Short mmCIF file of C-alpha atoms and ligand atoms in Angstrom, two decimals:
data_model
loop_
_atom_site.label_atom_id
_atom_site.label_comp_id
_atom_site.label_asym_id
_atom_site.label_seq_id
_atom_site.Cartn_x
_atom_site.Cartn_y
_atom_site.Cartn_z
CA MET A 1 10.42 76.34 141.97
CA SER A 2 12.60 79.16 142.90
CA SER A 3 13.02 79.68 146.45
CA THR A 4 11.11 82.84 146.36
CA GLU A 5 8.05 80.85 144.88
CA GLN A 6 7.98 78.48 148.32
CA ARG A 7 8.36 81.46 150.58
CA VAL A 8 4.83 82.06 151.84
CA ALA A 9 4.03 85.85 152.74
CA VAL A 10 1.55 87.02 155.12
CA VAL A 11 0.03 90.33 154.85
CA THR A 12 -2.09 92.03 157.41
CA GLY A 13 -5.04 94.28 156.76
CA ALA A 14 -4.61 93.29 153.18
CA ALA A 15 -8.23 93.49 152.29
CA ARG A 16 -7.56 97.35 150.76
CA GLY A 17 -5.09 99.88 150.54
CA ILE A 18 -1.49 99.52 151.30
CA GLY A 19 -2.09 96.17 152.50
CA ALA A 20 -3.93 94.82 149.16
CA ALA A 21 -1.27 96.66 147.44
CA THR A 22 1.64 94.60 149.11
CA ALA A 23 -0.14 91.43 149.10
CA VAL A 24 -0.41 91.55 145.14
CA ARG A 25 3.16 92.92 144.64
CA LEU A 26 4.71 90.12 146.91
CA ALA A 27 2.56 87.58 144.58
CA ALA A 28 3.87 89.23 141.56
CA GLU A 29 7.61 88.55 142.98
CA GLY A 30 6.40 85.05 143.38
CA HIS A 31 5.15 84.22 146.97
CA PRO A 32 2.23 82.27 148.02
CA VAL A 33 0.56 85.19 149.99
CA ALA A 34 -2.16 85.17 152.76
CA VAL A 35 -4.38 87.85 152.47
CA LEU A 36 -5.39 88.37 156.17
CA ASP A 37 -7.97 90.99 157.49
CA LEU A 38 -10.78 91.03 159.90
CA ASP A 39 -13.27 89.97 157.50
CA GLU A 40 -12.43 87.23 155.61
CA ALA A 41 -14.84 87.92 152.54
CA ALA A 42 -13.45 91.24 152.37
CA CYS A 43 -9.90 89.77 151.38
CA GLY A 44 -12.02 88.11 148.31
CA ALA A 45 -11.07 90.91 145.85
CA THR A 46 -7.24 90.87 146.58
CA VAL A 47 -7.07 86.99 146.38
CA GLU A 48 -9.15 87.55 143.07
CA GLN A 49 -6.54 90.22 141.97
CA ILE A 50 -3.61 87.86 142.58
CA ALA A 51 -4.98 84.68 140.97
CA GLU A 52 -6.04 86.68 138.08
CA ARG A 53 -2.22 87.41 137.65
CA GLY A 54 -1.21 83.61 138.25
CA GLY A 55 -0.62 83.73 141.74
CA ARG A 56 -1.53 81.64 144.76
CA ALA A 57 -3.45 83.44 147.56
CA LEU A 58 -5.42 82.69 150.38
CA ALA A 59 -7.99 84.88 152.22
CA VAL A 60 -8.03 84.53 156.00
CA GLY A 61 -10.25 86.22 158.57
CA CYS A 62 -8.51 87.38 161.70
CA ASP A 63 -8.52 90.32 164.24
CA VAL A 64 -4.42 90.77 164.75
CA SER A 65 -5.41 91.93 168.20
CA ASP A 66 -6.64 88.68 169.47
CA SER A 67 -4.09 86.16 170.43
CA ALA A 68 -6.48 83.15 169.95
CA GLN A 69 -7.48 84.14 166.75
CA VAL A 70 -3.81 85.03 165.56
CA ASN A 71 -2.48 81.74 166.55
CA ARG A 72 -5.21 79.79 164.48
CA ALA A 73 -4.55 81.96 161.59
CA VAL A 74 -1.26 81.23 161.27
CA GLU A 75 -1.94 77.31 161.91
CA ARG A 76 -4.07 77.53 159.24
CA ILE A 77 -1.93 79.54 156.94
CA ALA A 78 0.78 76.99 157.51
CA ALA A 79 -0.87 74.15 156.92
CA GLU A 80 -3.07 75.57 153.59
CA LEU A 81 -0.40 77.48 152.32
CA GLY A 82 2.98 76.84 153.74
CA PRO A 83 4.99 77.84 156.71
CA PRO A 84 4.90 82.07 156.83
CA ALA A 85 8.61 83.22 155.98
CA VAL A 86 7.46 86.87 155.06
CA LEU A 87 5.35 88.93 157.64
CA VAL A 88 4.18 92.12 156.74
CA ASN A 89 2.57 93.96 159.90
CA ASN A 90 0.09 96.11 157.85
CA ALA A 91 -3.14 96.06 160.00
CA GLY A 92 -4.09 99.66 161.39
CA VAL A 93 -6.77 101.77 162.56
CA LEU A 94 -7.09 105.51 163.12
CA ARG A 95 -8.92 106.90 166.42
CA ASP A 96 -7.53 110.59 166.07
CA ASN A 97 -8.64 113.30 168.63
CA LEU A 98 -6.87 115.77 170.51
CA LEU A 99 -5.48 114.43 174.11
CA PHE A 100 -8.12 116.04 176.34
CA LYS A 101 -10.95 114.57 174.36
CA MET A 102 -9.35 111.16 173.64
CA SER A 103 -11.30 108.24 175.31
CA ASP A 104 -9.72 105.09 176.86
CA ASP A 105 -10.88 103.03 174.04
CA ASP A 106 -9.58 105.24 171.19
CA TRP A 107 -6.25 104.66 173.08
CA ASP A 108 -6.52 100.91 173.67
CA THR A 109 -7.97 100.33 170.10
CA VAL A 110 -5.12 101.75 168.45
CA LEU A 111 -2.27 100.52 170.43
CA GLY A 112 -3.97 97.23 170.20
CA VAL A 113 -4.26 96.40 166.62
CA HIS A 114 -0.76 98.47 165.39
CA LEU A 115 1.38 97.43 168.30
CA ARG A 116 -0.22 94.14 170.20
CA GLY A 117 -1.37 93.12 166.47
CA ALA A 118 2.35 93.31 165.19
CA PHE A 119 3.78 91.32 168.48
CA LEU A 120 1.22 88.60 168.47
CA MET A 121 1.49 88.53 164.55
CA SER A 122 5.37 88.28 164.82
CA ARG A 123 5.26 86.02 167.67
CA ALA A 124 3.54 83.26 165.95
CA CYS A 125 5.40 83.52 162.48
CA GLN A 126 8.60 83.66 164.12
CA ALA A 127 8.52 80.23 165.33
CA HIS A 128 8.27 78.95 161.42
CA MET A 129 11.15 81.46 160.05
CA VAL A 130 13.42 80.23 162.85
CA ASP A 131 12.85 76.70 161.75
CA ALA A 132 13.60 77.60 158.36
CA GLY A 133 16.28 79.63 159.13
CA TRP A 134 15.01 82.41 156.95
CA GLY A 135 12.42 84.95 157.39
CA ARG A 136 11.80 88.64 156.83
CA ILE A 137 9.45 91.12 158.97
CA VAL A 138 8.18 94.36 157.57
CA ASN A 139 6.31 96.56 159.92
CA LEU A 140 4.17 99.83 159.03
CA SER A 141 5.30 102.76 160.64
CA SER A 142 4.15 106.19 159.82
CA SER A 143 5.61 109.55 159.44
CA SER A 144 3.28 110.66 162.36
CA ALA A 145 5.94 108.68 164.61
CA LEU A 146 7.64 111.88 164.64
CA GLY A 147 4.73 113.57 166.29
CA ASN A 148 1.43 114.76 165.03
CA ARG A 149 -1.52 116.88 166.69
CA GLY A 150 -4.69 114.70 166.91
CA GLN A 151 -2.86 111.19 167.00
CA VAL A 152 -1.27 110.87 170.46
CA ASN A 153 -2.20 107.17 170.14
CA TYR A 154 -1.33 106.42 166.80
CA ALA A 155 2.10 108.69 167.07
CA ALA A 156 2.75 106.70 170.37
CA ALA A 157 1.96 103.22 168.49
CA LYS A 158 3.88 104.18 165.15
CA ALA A 159 7.07 105.37 167.04
CA GLY A 160 6.35 101.85 169.21
CA MET A 161 6.46 100.12 166.11
CA GLN A 162 10.14 101.58 165.20
CA GLY A 163 11.52 100.03 168.87
CA PHE A 164 9.66 97.05 168.00
CA THR A 165 11.38 96.83 164.80
CA LYS A 166 14.77 97.24 165.81
CA THR A 167 14.20 94.71 168.64
CA LEU A 168 12.99 92.16 166.32
CA ALA A 169 16.10 92.70 164.47
CA LYS A 170 18.63 92.38 167.21
CA GLU A 171 16.79 89.13 168.60
CA LEU A 172 16.19 87.30 165.20
CA GLY A 173 19.30 88.34 162.99
CA LYS A 174 20.98 85.02 164.09
CA PHE A 175 18.14 83.27 162.62
CA GLY A 176 18.38 84.40 159.20
CA ILE A 177 15.54 86.85 159.94
CA THR A 178 15.47 90.30 159.14
CA ALA A 179 13.24 93.28 160.54
CA ASN A 180 12.74 96.39 159.20
CA ALA A 181 9.80 99.12 158.94
CA VAL A 182 8.41 101.32 156.22
CA ALA A 183 7.26 104.76 157.37
CA PRO A 184 4.82 106.17 154.83
CA GLY A 185 3.91 109.82 154.34
CA PHE A 186 0.45 110.51 152.84
CA ILE A 187 -0.68 107.88 150.92
CA ALA A 188 -4.15 108.06 148.75
CA THR A 189 -6.36 105.13 150.81
CA ASP A 190 -9.67 104.95 152.46
CA MET A 191 -7.58 105.78 155.71
CA THR A 192 -6.56 109.32 154.22
CA ALA A 193 -10.04 109.82 152.60
CA ALA A 194 -11.65 109.36 155.96
CA THR A 195 -9.67 111.76 157.69
CA ALA A 196 -10.42 114.28 155.21
CA GLU A 197 -14.09 113.23 155.81
CA ARG A 198 -13.09 114.17 159.33
CA VAL A 199 -11.86 117.47 158.82
CA GLY A 200 -14.77 118.54 156.45
CA MET A 201 -12.74 118.66 153.03
CA GLY A 202 -13.18 116.98 149.83
CA PHE A 203 -10.78 114.20 149.16
CA GLU A 204 -9.56 115.79 146.15
CA ASP A 205 -8.94 119.02 147.65
CA PHE A 206 -7.26 117.14 150.50
CA LYS A 207 -4.80 115.44 148.49
CA THR A 208 -4.14 118.45 146.27
CA ALA A 209 -3.21 120.64 149.92
CA ALA A 210 -1.21 117.71 151.12
CA ALA A 211 0.83 117.58 147.63
CA GLY A 212 1.49 121.00 147.84
CA GLN A 213 3.74 120.52 151.47
CA ILE A 214 5.19 117.31 149.70
CA PRO A 215 9.06 117.81 147.80
CA VAL A 216 7.88 115.27 144.81
CA GLN A 217 4.76 117.54 144.57
CA ARG A 218 2.21 114.75 144.73
CA VAL A 219 0.78 112.40 147.08
CA GLY A 220 1.54 108.37 147.54
CA GLU A 221 -0.15 105.46 146.12
CA PRO A 222 -0.28 102.34 147.95
CA GLY A 223 2.18 100.88 145.00
CA ASP A 224 4.99 103.25 146.63
CA ILE A 225 5.00 101.47 149.51
CA ALA A 226 4.34 98.10 148.31
CA HIS A 227 7.71 98.71 146.23
CA ALA A 228 9.54 99.42 149.27
CA VAL A 229 8.31 96.36 151.28
CA ALA A 230 9.09 94.41 148.39
CA PHE A 231 12.79 95.46 148.55
CA PHE A 232 13.02 94.87 152.26
CA VAL A 233 11.67 91.25 151.48
CA SER A 234 13.72 90.87 148.43
CA GLU A 235 16.55 87.89 148.93
CA GLY A 236 19.26 90.63 148.38
CA ALA A 237 18.07 92.58 151.21
CA GLY A 238 19.43 90.01 153.83
CA PHE A 239 22.09 92.59 154.96
CA VAL A 240 19.61 95.15 155.63
CA SER A 241 17.80 95.11 159.36
CA GLY A 242 16.64 97.18 161.91
CA GLN A 243 15.95 99.95 159.63
CA VAL A 244 13.11 102.56 159.76
CA LEU A 245 12.54 103.60 155.37
CA TYR A 246 10.63 107.09 155.36
CA VAL A 247 8.33 106.83 152.03
CA ALA A 248 7.07 110.49 151.94
CA GLY A 249 8.18 111.73 148.80
CA GLY A 250 10.82 113.83 150.62
CA PRO A 251 12.88 114.05 153.85
CA LEU A 252 10.53 114.81 156.95
CA ASN A 253 11.74 117.53 159.79
P1 NAP B 301 -7.03 101.10 155.42
O1 NAP B 301 -7.12 101.52 154.03
O2 NAP B 301 -7.64 101.76 156.27
O3 NAP B 301 -6.94 99.55 155.54
C1 NAP B 301 -6.24 99.31 157.00
C2 NAP B 301 -6.85 97.77 156.55
O4 NAP B 301 -6.48 96.98 158.36
C3 NAP B 301 -8.32 97.57 156.49
O5 NAP B 301 -8.36 96.45 155.76
C4 NAP B 301 -8.49 96.99 157.99
O6 NAP B 301 -10.19 96.09 157.85
C5 NAP B 301 -7.73 96.05 158.47
N1 NAP B 301 -7.60 96.19 160.08
C6 NAP B 301 -8.00 96.85 160.79
N2 NAP B 301 -8.00 96.29 161.87
C7 NAP B 301 -7.88 95.32 161.90
C8 NAP B 301 -7.44 94.02 162.75
N3 NAP B 301 -7.79 94.28 164.18
N4 NAP B 301 -7.11 93.09 162.47
C9 NAP B 301 -7.13 92.39 161.03
N5 NAP B 301 -7.08 93.91 160.15
C10 NAP B 301 -7.43 94.95 160.70
O7 NAP B 301 -5.19 101.59 155.74
P2 NAP B 301 -4.10 102.21 154.90
O8 NAP B 301 -3.76 103.60 154.69
O9 NAP B 301 -3.78 101.22 153.84
O10 NAP B 301 -2.75 101.65 156.05
C11 NAP B 301 -2.08 100.45 155.95
C12 NAP B 301 -0.95 100.39 157.00
O11 NAP B 301 0.03 101.67 156.60
C13 NAP B 301 -1.72 101.27 158.30
O12 NAP B 301 -0.75 100.47 159.43
C14 NAP B 301 -1.48 102.57 158.37
O13 NAP B 301 -1.15 102.99 159.89
C15 NAP B 301 -0.19 102.84 157.66
N6 NAP B 301 -0.16 103.83 157.48
C16 NAP B 301 -0.77 104.78 156.28
C17 NAP B 301 -0.89 105.98 155.96
C18 NAP B 301 -1.79 106.57 154.77
O14 NAP B 301 -1.32 107.81 154.57
N7 NAP B 301 -2.74 105.85 153.96
C19 NAP B 301 0.50 106.68 155.97
C20 NAP B 301 1.36 106.18 157.48
C21 NAP B 301 1.10 104.87 157.71
P3 NAP B 301 -11.32 96.80 158.16
O15 NAP B 301 -11.78 97.32 156.61
O16 NAP B 301 -12.44 95.93 158.20
O17 NAP B 301 -11.49 97.90 159.35
#
């Protein structure tokens, strides 16, 4: 068994979208994968896809913003799959609104899932990575980190993710752990479909309009992000740390 096959990966928000594609991709690279999401049953489809391709996966129900649930989930993963060596902090939610209409709950929920969730998961997993002297943490940021109308909560969380990533890289590098961020542009998932619905557009028209603004003239697919995550996780990327890679079909202003 190669070292990659023994290195357990945890992907949060992996029941669908970018997280599901990333879990399937990391399994294809040989990692046993903990498919973690709010609803354990919802993880079943991703776990099945991995198993059908000959990989190993475990469905784990957990709210990443809840400290006790996170600690229990990571203990369970370590016991049932093996100590986590790779963590992809992908779980996310949107609560878009203009500042003057944004509720306390919209702010707290978004900051809670993205930032507090990444913090709790990273803190719980790093102990295993430090013991092993090897680890990879990949955090999902966003092009919205640069500022996006109607997303003051999400933009703050995704910009925060970048500072969080760079600090993890500085603190954990001496233990053989790298930390990097992938910042997607427009990716076709349930999240962007929900945004289309909110602004009163059909998803196909919404994607066509978005593609027209993107240099490669298409919107992204979950696999585009999984590919970038797989690079940061790979053995050969051990000298790449504290970086933010925008995966958006072109440069952003
Ligand atoms: P998605 O399709 O909405 O999937 C997000 C997943 O996260 C869902 O399965 C969701 O579960 C789960 N989740 C939400 N809250 C959670 C919690 N507290 N604990 C555990 N899991 C939770 O989103 P996506 O488009 O794949 O996005 C994945 C990541 O990429 C997010 O961090 C997002 O901000 C980022 N991103 C996406 C885009 C894009 O264009 N799609 C662009 C930039 C960045 P439920 O279904 O039960 O809510």
